[in-house]
Tab-separated table of C-alpha atoms (C1' of nucleotides) in Angstrom:
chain	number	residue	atom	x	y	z
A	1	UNK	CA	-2.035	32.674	34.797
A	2	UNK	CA	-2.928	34.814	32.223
A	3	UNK	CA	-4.422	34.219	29.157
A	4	UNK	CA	-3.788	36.231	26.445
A	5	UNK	CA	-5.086	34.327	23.377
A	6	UNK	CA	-8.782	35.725	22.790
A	7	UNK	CA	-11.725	35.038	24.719
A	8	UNK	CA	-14.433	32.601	23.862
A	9	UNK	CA	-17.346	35.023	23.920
A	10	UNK	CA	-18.407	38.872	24.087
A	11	UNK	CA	-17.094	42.041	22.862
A	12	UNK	CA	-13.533	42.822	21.894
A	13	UNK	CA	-11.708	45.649	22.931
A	14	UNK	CA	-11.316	48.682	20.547
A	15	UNK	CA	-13.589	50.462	17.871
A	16	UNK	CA	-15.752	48.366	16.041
A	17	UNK	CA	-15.560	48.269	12.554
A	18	UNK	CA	-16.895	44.850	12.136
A	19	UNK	CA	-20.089	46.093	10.462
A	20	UNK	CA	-18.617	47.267	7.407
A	21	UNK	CA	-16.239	44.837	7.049
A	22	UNK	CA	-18.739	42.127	7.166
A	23	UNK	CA	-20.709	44.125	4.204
A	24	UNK	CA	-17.458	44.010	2.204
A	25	UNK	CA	-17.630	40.468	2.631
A	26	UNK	CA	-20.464	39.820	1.791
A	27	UNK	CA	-20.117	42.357	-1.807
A	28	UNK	CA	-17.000	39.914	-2.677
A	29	UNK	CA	-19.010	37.219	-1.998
A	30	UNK	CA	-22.024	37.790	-3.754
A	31	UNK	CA	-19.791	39.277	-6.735
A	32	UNK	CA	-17.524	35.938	-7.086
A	33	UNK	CA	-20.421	33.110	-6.312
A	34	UNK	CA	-24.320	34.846	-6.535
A	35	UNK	CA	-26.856	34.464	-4.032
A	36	UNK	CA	-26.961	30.939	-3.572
A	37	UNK	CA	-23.456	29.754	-4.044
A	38	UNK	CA	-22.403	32.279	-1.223
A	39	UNK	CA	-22.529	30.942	2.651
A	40	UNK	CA	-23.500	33.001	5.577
A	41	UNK	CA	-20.537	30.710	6.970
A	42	UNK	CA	-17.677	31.958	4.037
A	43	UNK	CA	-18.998	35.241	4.590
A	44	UNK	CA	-18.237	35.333	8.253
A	45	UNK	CA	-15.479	33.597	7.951
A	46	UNK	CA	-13.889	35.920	5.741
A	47	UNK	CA	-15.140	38.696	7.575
A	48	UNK	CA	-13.082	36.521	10.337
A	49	UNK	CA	-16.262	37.008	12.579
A	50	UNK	CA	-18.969	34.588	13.806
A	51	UNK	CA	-21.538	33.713	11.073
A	52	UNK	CA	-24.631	34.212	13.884
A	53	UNK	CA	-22.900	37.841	14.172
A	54	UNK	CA	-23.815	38.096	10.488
A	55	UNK	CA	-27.246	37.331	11.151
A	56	UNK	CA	-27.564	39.788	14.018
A	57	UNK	CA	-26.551	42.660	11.997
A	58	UNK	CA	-28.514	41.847	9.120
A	59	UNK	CA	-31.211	39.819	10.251
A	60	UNK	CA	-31.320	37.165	7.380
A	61	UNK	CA	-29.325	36.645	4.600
A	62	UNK	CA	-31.863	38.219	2.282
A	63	UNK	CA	-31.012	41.252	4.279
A	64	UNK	CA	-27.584	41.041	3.881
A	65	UNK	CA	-27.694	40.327	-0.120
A	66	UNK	CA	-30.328	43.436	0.091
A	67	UNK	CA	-27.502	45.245	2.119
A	68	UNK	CA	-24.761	44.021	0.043
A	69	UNK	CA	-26.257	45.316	-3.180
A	70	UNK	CA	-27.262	48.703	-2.462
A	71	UNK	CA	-25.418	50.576	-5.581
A	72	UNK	CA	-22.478	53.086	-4.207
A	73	UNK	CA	-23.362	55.181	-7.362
A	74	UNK	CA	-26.331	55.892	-9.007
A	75	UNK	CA	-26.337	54.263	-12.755
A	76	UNK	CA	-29.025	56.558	-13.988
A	77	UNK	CA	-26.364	59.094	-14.008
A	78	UNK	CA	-23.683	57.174	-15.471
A	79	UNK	CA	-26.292	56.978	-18.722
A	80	UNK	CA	-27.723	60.261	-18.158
A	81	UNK	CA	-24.403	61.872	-18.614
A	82	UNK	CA	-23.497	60.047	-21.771
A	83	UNK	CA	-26.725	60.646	-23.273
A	84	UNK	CA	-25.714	64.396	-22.733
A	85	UNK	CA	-22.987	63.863	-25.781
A	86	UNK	CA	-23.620	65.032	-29.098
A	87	UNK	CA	-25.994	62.311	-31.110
A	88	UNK	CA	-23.522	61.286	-33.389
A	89	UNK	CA	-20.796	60.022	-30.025
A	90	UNK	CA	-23.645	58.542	-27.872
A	91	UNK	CA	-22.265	55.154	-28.645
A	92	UNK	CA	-18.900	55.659	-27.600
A	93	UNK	CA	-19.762	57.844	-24.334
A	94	UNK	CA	-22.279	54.499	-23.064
A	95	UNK	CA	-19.524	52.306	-24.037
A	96	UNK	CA	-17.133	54.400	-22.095
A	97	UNK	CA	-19.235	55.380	-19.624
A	98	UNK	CA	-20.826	51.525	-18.534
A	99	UNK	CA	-17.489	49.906	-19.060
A	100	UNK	CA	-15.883	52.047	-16.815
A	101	UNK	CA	-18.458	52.074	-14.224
A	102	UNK	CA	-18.197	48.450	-13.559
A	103	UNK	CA	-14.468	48.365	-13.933
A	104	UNK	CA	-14.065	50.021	-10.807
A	105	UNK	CA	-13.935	48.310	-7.768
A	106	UNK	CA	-17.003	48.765	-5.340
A	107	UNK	CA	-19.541	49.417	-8.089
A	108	UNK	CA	-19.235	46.522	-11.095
A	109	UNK	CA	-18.700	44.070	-8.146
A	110	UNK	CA	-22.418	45.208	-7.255
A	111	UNK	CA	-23.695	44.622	-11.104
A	112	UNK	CA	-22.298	41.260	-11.480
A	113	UNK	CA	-23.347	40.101	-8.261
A	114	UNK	CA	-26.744	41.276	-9.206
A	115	UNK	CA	-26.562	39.550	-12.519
A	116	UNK	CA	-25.151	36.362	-11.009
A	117	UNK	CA	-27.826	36.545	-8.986
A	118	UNK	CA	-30.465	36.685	-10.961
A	119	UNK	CA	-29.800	33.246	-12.330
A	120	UNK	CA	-30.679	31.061	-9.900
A	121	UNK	CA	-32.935	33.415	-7.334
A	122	UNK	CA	-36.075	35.373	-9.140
A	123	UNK	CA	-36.104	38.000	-6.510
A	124	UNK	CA	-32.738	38.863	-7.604
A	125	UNK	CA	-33.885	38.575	-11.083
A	126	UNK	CA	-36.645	40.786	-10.257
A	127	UNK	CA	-34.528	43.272	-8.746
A	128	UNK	CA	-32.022	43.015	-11.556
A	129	UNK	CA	-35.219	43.319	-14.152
A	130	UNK	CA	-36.570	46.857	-12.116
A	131	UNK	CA	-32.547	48.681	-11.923
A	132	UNK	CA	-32.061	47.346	-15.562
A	133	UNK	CA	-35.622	49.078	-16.660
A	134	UNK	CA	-35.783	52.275	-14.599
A	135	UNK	CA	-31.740	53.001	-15.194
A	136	UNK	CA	-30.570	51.808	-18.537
A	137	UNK	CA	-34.210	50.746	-20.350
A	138	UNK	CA	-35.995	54.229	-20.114
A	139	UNK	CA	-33.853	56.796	-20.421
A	140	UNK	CA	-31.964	55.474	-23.598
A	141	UNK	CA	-35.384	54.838	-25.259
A	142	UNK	CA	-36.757	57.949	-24.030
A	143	UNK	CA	-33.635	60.054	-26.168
A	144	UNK	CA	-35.058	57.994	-29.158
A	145	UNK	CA	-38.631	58.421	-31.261
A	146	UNK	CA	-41.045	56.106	-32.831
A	147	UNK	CA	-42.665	52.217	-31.763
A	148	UNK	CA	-38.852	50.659	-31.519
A	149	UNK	CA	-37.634	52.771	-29.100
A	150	UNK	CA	-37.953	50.321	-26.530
A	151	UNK	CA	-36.614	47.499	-28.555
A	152	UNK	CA	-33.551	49.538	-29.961
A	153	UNK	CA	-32.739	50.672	-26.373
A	154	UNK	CA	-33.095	47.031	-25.014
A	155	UNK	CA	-31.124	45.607	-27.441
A	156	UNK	CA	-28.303	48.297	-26.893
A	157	UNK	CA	-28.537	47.542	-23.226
A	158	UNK	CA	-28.408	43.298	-23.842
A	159	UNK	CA	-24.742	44.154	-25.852
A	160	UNK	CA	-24.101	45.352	-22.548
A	161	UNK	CA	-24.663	43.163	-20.029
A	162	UNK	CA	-23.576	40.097	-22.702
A	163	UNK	CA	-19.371	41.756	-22.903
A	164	UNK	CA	-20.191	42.060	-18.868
A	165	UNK	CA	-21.430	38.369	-18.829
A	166	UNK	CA	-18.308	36.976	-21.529
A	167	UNK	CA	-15.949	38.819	-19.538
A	168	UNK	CA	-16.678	38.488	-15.954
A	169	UNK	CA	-18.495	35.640	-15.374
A	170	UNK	CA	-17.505	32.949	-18.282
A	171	UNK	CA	-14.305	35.320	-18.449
A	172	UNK	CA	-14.206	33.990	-22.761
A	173	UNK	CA	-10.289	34.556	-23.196
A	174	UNK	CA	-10.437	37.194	-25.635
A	175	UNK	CA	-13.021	39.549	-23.585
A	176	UNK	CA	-11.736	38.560	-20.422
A	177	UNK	CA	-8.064	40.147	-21.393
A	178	UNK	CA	-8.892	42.694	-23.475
A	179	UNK	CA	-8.066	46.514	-22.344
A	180	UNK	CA	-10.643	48.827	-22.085
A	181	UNK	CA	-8.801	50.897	-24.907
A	182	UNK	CA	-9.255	48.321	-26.973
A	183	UNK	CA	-12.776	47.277	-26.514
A	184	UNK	CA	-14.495	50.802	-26.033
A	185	UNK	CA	-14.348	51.975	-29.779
A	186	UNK	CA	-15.383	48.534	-31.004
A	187	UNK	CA	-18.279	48.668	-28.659
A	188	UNK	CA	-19.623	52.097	-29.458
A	189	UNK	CA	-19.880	51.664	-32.981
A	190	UNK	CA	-21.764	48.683	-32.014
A	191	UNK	CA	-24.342	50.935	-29.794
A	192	UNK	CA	-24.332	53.893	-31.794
A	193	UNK	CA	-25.466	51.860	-34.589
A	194	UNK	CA	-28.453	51.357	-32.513
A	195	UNK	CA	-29.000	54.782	-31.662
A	196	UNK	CA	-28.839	55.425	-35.625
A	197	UNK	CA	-31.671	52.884	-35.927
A	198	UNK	CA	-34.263	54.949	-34.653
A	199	UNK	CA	-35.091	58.764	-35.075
A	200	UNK	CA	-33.932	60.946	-32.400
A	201	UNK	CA	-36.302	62.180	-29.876
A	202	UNK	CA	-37.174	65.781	-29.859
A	203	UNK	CA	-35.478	68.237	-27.578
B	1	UNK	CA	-56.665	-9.823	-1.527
B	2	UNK	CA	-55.176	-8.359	-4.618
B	3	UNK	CA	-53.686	-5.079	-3.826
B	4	UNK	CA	-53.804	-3.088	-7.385
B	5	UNK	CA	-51.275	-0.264	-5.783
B	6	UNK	CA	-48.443	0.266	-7.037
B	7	UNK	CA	-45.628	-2.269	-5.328
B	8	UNK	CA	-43.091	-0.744	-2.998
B	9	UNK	CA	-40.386	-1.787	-4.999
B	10	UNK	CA	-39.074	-3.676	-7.917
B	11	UNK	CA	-39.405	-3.614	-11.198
B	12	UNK	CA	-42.781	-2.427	-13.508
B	13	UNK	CA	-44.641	-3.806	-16.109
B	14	UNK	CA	-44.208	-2.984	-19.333
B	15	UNK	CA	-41.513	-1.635	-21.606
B	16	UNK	CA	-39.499	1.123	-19.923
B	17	UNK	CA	-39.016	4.866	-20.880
B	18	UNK	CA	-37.742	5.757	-17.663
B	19	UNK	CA	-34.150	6.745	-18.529
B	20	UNK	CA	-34.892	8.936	-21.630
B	21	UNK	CA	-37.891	10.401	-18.604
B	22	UNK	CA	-35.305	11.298	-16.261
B	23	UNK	CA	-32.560	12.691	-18.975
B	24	UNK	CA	-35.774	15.162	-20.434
B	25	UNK	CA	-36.717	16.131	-16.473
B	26	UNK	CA	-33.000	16.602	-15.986
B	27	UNK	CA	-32.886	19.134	-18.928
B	28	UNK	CA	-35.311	20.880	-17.848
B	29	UNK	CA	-34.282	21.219	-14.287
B	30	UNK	CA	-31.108	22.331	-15.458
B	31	UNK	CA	-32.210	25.138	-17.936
B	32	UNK	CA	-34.391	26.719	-15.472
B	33	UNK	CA	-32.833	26.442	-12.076
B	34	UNK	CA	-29.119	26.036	-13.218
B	35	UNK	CA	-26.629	22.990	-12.016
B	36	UNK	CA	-26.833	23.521	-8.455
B	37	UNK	CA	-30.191	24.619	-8.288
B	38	UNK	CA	-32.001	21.523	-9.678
B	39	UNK	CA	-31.774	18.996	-7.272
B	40	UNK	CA	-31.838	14.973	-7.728
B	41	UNK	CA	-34.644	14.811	-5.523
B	42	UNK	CA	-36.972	17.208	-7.750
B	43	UNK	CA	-35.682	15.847	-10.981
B	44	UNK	CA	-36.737	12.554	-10.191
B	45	UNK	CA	-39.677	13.411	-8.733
B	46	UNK	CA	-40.659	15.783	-12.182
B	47	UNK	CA	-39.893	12.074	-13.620
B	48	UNK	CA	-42.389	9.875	-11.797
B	49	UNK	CA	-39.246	8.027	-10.095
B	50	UNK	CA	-36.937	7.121	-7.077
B	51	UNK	CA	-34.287	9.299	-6.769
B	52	UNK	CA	-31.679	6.357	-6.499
B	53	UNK	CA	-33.191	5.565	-9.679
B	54	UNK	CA	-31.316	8.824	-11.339
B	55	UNK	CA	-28.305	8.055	-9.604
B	56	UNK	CA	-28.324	4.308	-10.653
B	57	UNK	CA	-28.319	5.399	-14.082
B	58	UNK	CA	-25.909	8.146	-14.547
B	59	UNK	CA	-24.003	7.459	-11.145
B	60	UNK	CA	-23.597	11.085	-9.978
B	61	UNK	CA	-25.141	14.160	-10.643
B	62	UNK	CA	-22.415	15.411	-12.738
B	63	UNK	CA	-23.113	12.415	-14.718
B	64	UNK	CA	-26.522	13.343	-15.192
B	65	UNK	CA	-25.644	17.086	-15.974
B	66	UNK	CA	-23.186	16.231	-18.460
B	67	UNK	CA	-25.516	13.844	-19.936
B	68	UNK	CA	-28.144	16.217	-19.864
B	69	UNK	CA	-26.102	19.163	-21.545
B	70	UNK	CA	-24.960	17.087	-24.229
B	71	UNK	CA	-26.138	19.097	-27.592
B	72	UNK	CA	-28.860	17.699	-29.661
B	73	UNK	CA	-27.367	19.534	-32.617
B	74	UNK	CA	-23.759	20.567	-33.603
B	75	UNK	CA	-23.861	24.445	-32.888
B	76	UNK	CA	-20.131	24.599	-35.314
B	77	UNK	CA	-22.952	23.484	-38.176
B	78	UNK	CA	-24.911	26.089	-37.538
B	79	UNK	CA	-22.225	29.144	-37.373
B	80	UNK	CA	-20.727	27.620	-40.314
B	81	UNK	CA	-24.046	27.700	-42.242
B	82	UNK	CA	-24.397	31.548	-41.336
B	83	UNK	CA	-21.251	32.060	-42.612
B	84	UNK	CA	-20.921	30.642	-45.973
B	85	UNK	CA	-23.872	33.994	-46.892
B	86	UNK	CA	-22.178	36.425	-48.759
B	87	UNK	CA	-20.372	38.522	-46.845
B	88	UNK	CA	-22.733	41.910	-46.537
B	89	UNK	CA	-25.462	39.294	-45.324
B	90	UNK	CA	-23.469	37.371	-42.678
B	91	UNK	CA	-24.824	39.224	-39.817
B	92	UNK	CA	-28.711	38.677	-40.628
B	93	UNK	CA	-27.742	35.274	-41.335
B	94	UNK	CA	-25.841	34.843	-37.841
B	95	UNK	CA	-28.695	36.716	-35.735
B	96	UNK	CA	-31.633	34.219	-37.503
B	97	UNK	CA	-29.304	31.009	-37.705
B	98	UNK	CA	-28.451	31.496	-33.914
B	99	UNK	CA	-31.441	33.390	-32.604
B	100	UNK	CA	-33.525	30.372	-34.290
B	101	UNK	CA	-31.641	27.256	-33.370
B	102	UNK	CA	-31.589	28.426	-29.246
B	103	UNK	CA	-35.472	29.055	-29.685
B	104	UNK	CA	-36.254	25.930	-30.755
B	105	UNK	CA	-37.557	23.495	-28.127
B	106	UNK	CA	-34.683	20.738	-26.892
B	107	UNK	CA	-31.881	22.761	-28.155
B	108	UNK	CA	-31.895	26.250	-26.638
B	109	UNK	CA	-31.993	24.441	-23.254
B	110	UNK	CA	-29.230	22.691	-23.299
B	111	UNK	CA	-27.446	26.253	-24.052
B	112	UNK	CA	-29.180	28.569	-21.563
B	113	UNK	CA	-28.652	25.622	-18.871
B	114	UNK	CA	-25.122	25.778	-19.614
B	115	UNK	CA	-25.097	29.797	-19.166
B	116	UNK	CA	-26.896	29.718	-16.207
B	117	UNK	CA	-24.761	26.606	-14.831
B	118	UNK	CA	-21.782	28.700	-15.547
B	119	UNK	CA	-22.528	31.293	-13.136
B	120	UNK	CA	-22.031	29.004	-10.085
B	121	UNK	CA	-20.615	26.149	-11.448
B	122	UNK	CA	-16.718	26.318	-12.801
B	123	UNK	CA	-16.861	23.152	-14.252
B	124	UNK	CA	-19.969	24.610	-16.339
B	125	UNK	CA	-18.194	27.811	-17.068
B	126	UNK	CA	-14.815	25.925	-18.505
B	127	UNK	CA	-17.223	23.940	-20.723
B	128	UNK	CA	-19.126	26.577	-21.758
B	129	UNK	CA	-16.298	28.454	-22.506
B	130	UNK	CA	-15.074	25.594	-24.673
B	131	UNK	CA	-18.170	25.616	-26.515
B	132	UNK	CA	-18.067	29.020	-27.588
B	133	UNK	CA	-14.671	29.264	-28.295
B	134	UNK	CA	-14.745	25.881	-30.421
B	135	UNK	CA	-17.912	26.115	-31.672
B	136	UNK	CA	-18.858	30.031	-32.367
B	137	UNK	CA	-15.151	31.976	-31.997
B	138	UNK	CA	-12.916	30.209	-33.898
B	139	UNK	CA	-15.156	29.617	-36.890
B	140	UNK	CA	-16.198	33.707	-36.939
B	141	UNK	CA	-12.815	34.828	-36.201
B	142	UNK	CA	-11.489	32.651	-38.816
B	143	UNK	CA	-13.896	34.550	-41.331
B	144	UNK	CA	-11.920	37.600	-40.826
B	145	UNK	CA	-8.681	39.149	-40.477
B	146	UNK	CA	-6.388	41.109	-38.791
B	147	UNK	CA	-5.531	41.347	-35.330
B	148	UNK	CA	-8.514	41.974	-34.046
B	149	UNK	CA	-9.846	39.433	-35.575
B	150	UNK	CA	-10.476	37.563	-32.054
B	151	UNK	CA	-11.950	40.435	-30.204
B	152	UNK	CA	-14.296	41.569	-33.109
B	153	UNK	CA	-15.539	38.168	-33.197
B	154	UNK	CA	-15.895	37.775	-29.356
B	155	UNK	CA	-18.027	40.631	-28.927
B	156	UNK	CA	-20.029	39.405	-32.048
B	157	UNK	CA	-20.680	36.821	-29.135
B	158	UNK	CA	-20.953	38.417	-26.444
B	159	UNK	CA	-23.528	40.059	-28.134
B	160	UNK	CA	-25.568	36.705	-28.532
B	161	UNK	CA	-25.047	35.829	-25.308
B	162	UNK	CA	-26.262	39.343	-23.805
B	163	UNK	CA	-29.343	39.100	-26.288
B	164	UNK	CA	-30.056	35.055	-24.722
B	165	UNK	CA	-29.202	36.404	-21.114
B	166	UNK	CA	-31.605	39.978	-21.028
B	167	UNK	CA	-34.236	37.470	-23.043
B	168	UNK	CA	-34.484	34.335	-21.202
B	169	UNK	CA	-33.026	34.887	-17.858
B	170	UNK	CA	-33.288	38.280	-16.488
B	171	UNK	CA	-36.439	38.067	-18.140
B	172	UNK	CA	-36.299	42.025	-19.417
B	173	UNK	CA	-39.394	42.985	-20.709
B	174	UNK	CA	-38.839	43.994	-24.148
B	175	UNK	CA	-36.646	41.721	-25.427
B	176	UNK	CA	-38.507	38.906	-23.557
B	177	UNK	CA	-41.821	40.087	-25.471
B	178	UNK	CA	-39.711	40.554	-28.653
B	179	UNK	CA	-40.895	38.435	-31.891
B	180	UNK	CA	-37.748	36.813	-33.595
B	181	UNK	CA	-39.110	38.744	-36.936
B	182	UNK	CA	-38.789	41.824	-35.430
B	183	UNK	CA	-35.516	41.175	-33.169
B	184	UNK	CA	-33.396	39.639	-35.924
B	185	UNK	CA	-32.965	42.189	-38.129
B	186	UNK	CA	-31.946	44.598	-35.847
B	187	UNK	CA	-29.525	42.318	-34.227
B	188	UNK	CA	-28.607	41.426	-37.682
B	189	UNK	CA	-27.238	45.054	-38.418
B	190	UNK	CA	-25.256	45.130	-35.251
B	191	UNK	CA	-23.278	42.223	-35.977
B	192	UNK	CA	-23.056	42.941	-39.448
B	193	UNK	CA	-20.806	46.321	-38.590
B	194	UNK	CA	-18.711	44.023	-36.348
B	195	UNK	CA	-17.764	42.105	-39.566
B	196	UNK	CA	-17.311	44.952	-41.396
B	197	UNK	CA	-15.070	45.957	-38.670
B	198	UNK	CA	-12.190	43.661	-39.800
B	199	UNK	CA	-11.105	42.975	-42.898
B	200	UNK	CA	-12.618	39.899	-44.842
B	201	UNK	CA	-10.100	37.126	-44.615
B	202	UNK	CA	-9.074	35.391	-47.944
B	203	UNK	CA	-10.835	32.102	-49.596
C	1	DC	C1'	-18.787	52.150	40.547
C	2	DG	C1'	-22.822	49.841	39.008
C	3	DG	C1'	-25.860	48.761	35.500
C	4	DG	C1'	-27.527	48.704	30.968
C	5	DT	C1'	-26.630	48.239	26.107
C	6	DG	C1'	-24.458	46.461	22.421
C	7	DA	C1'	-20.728	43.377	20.373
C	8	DT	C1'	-19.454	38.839	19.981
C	9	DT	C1'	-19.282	33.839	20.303
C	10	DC	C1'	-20.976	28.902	21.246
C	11	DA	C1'	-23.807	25.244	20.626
C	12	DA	C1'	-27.588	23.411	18.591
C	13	DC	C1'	-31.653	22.806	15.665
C	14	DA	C1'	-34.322	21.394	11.508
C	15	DA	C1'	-34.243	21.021	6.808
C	16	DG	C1'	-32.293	19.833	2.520
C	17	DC	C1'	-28.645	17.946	-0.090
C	18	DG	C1'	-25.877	13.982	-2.753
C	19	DT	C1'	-25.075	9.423	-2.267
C	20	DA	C1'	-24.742	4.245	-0.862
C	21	DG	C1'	-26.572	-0.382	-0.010
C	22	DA	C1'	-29.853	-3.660	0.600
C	23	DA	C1'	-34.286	-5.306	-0.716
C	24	DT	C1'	-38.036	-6.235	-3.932
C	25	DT	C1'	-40.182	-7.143	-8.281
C	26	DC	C1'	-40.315	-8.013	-13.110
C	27	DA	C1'	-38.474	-9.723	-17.846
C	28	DA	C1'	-35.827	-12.742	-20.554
C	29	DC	C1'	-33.449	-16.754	-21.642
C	30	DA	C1'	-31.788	-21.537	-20.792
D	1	DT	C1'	-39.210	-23.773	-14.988
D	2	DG	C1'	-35.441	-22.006	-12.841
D	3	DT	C1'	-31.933	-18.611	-12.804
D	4	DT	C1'	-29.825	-14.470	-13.924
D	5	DG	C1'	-29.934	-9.650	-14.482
D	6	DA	C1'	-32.041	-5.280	-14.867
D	7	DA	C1'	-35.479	-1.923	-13.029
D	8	DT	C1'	-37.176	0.147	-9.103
D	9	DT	C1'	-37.846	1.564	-4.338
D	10	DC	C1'	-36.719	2.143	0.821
D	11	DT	C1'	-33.953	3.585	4.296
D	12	DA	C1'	-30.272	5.772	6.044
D	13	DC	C1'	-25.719	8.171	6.484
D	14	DG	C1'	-22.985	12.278	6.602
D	15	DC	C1'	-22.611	16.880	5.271
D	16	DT	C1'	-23.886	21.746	4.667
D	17	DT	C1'	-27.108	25.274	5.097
D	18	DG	C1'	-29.876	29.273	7.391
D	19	DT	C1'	-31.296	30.437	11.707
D	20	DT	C1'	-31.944	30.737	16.867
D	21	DG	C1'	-31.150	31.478	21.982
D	22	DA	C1'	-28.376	31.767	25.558
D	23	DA	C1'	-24.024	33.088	27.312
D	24	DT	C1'	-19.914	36.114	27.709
D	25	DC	C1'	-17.411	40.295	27.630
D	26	DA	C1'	-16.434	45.505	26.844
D	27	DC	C1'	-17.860	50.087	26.647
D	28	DC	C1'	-20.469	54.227	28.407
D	29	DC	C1'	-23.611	56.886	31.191
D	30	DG	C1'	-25.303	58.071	35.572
DNA sequence: CGGGTGATTCAACAAGCGTAGAATTCAACA
DNA sequence: TGTTGAATTCTACGCTTGTTGAATCACCCG
């Protein structure tokens, strides 16, 4: 008799793209419930894969967040290019240009994960702390002048990450639903006016 | 032979501050290691106590969470107190009346446990979405007019909540080192242009 | 065609969790 | 001075978690 239902053990027939798919598992699952709230078990389960196969790929689950959270694009870009507008529509272009970025799937997922994160594990809060810093922090102060730079920027970036906190994690009705038409002008007056605050940096 | 340990059981001498002990451990627990990081066993133990002793008093540990996160101050009192200012004013008096009140010891807690609760917790997040709809949206939106009303006043918020997440959780340098002389006026002008961003509703 | 390498699963461990129930000791009141 | 009730602890159950080691099967190279 044979059986045809699958085998108990060993490799399956066919190319293996079990690798990846267990990444993009783990991504959705770090996204939706941070570090701790997501299981090596949900992950392989909705990779529809062993959860020790998780472990052998990745070695731990640090690993895998580690994996999991390696940005598909690099953010200092996404600021260095709308620093690159004209002074007076630097607001608008980061408003734009950050709201966008983690709009689309495969790169906010990694943000919010990261920020989820970093509530309840510090070396995701560290992590979150260094990207924050070396992407966001220093390159917006660094196109402004005098001892508030680095307050000014920081401040700019906290607007940030609080319309990416009320809308994707406590998903506030109003922020939650709201097109990014809508909330992109409101938003870059809101940073601009902190790029007015300070003197521009020279050229 | 008198034995002048401590007795394996029962009740202790004396009057007993253990409950208000276990609610002030619970806080705690709860603002820095969120709902399901803070566990029974280290509450109690931060307490002195047993940890059937926790459970004996507020039955479960949602019990103990939702006694723990109830407010010691009504945050509508505050908002409302920022907003009776005249109106140019109403974002300096916003940024100190909130920026204050969640700085203060036994209050600002109770608020970042429920934001970092939220994050993991759903049961957190619908109450603190509650909260800040009740207690901060509907009061500021009411202030203004319009129809974007709502959204001005929710990314008022949101930028609150960025400013209490980039400050007390991720931890971000500046804005963790950041007096609240020298942070509140800033913040001030920021949520003063949202404000000036809809039109004033009528007294 | 035979063997090695890698993919995959199974079963199990130890630790930590929330919670329940019985047992022990004290305080207060009749 | 009993008796009742509240405060407190001990022990233990059942569940979930991250992680491990051995076992099974398919592919590929010689």
């Amino acid at each position: 008799m044979v059986t045809s239902s699958t085998p108990r053990g060993g490799r399956r027939p066919g190319a293996t793209s079990t690798r990846a798919a267990i990444l993009a598992a783990a991504r959705a699952a770090f996204f939706e419930r941070s570090y701790d709230g997501a299981t090596i078990r949900g992950i392989a389960a909705a990779a529809a894969v062993d959860p020790a196969l998780v472990l052998h790929y990745y070695g731990s689950k640090r690993g895998l967040f580690a994996a999991a959270m390696d940005l598909p694009f690099d953010p200092g870009d996404v600021v260095a290019a709308a620093l690159a507008a004209p002074r007076e529509e630097r607001g608008l272009a980061l408003a734009r240009a950050a709201l966008t970025a983690w709009e689309a799937p495969g790169s906010g997922e990694v943000l919010i994960g990261l920020m989820r994160s970093a509530v309840s594990d510090e070396a995701s809060a560290a992590r979150l702390r260094e990207f924050l810093t070396e992407a966001v922090l220093v390159p917006v102060a660094a196109s402004l002048e005098g001892p508030r730079a680095m307050l000014v920027a920081s401040l700019a970036m906290s607007h940030l990450m609080g319309v990416l906190f009320a809308r994707h994690i406590a998903r506030v009705g109003p922020l939650a639903d709201a097109s990014l038409a809508g909330l992109v002008p409101l938003l870059g007056a809101a940073l601009q006016q902190y790029f007015d605050a300070a003197p521009e940096a020279p050229a």
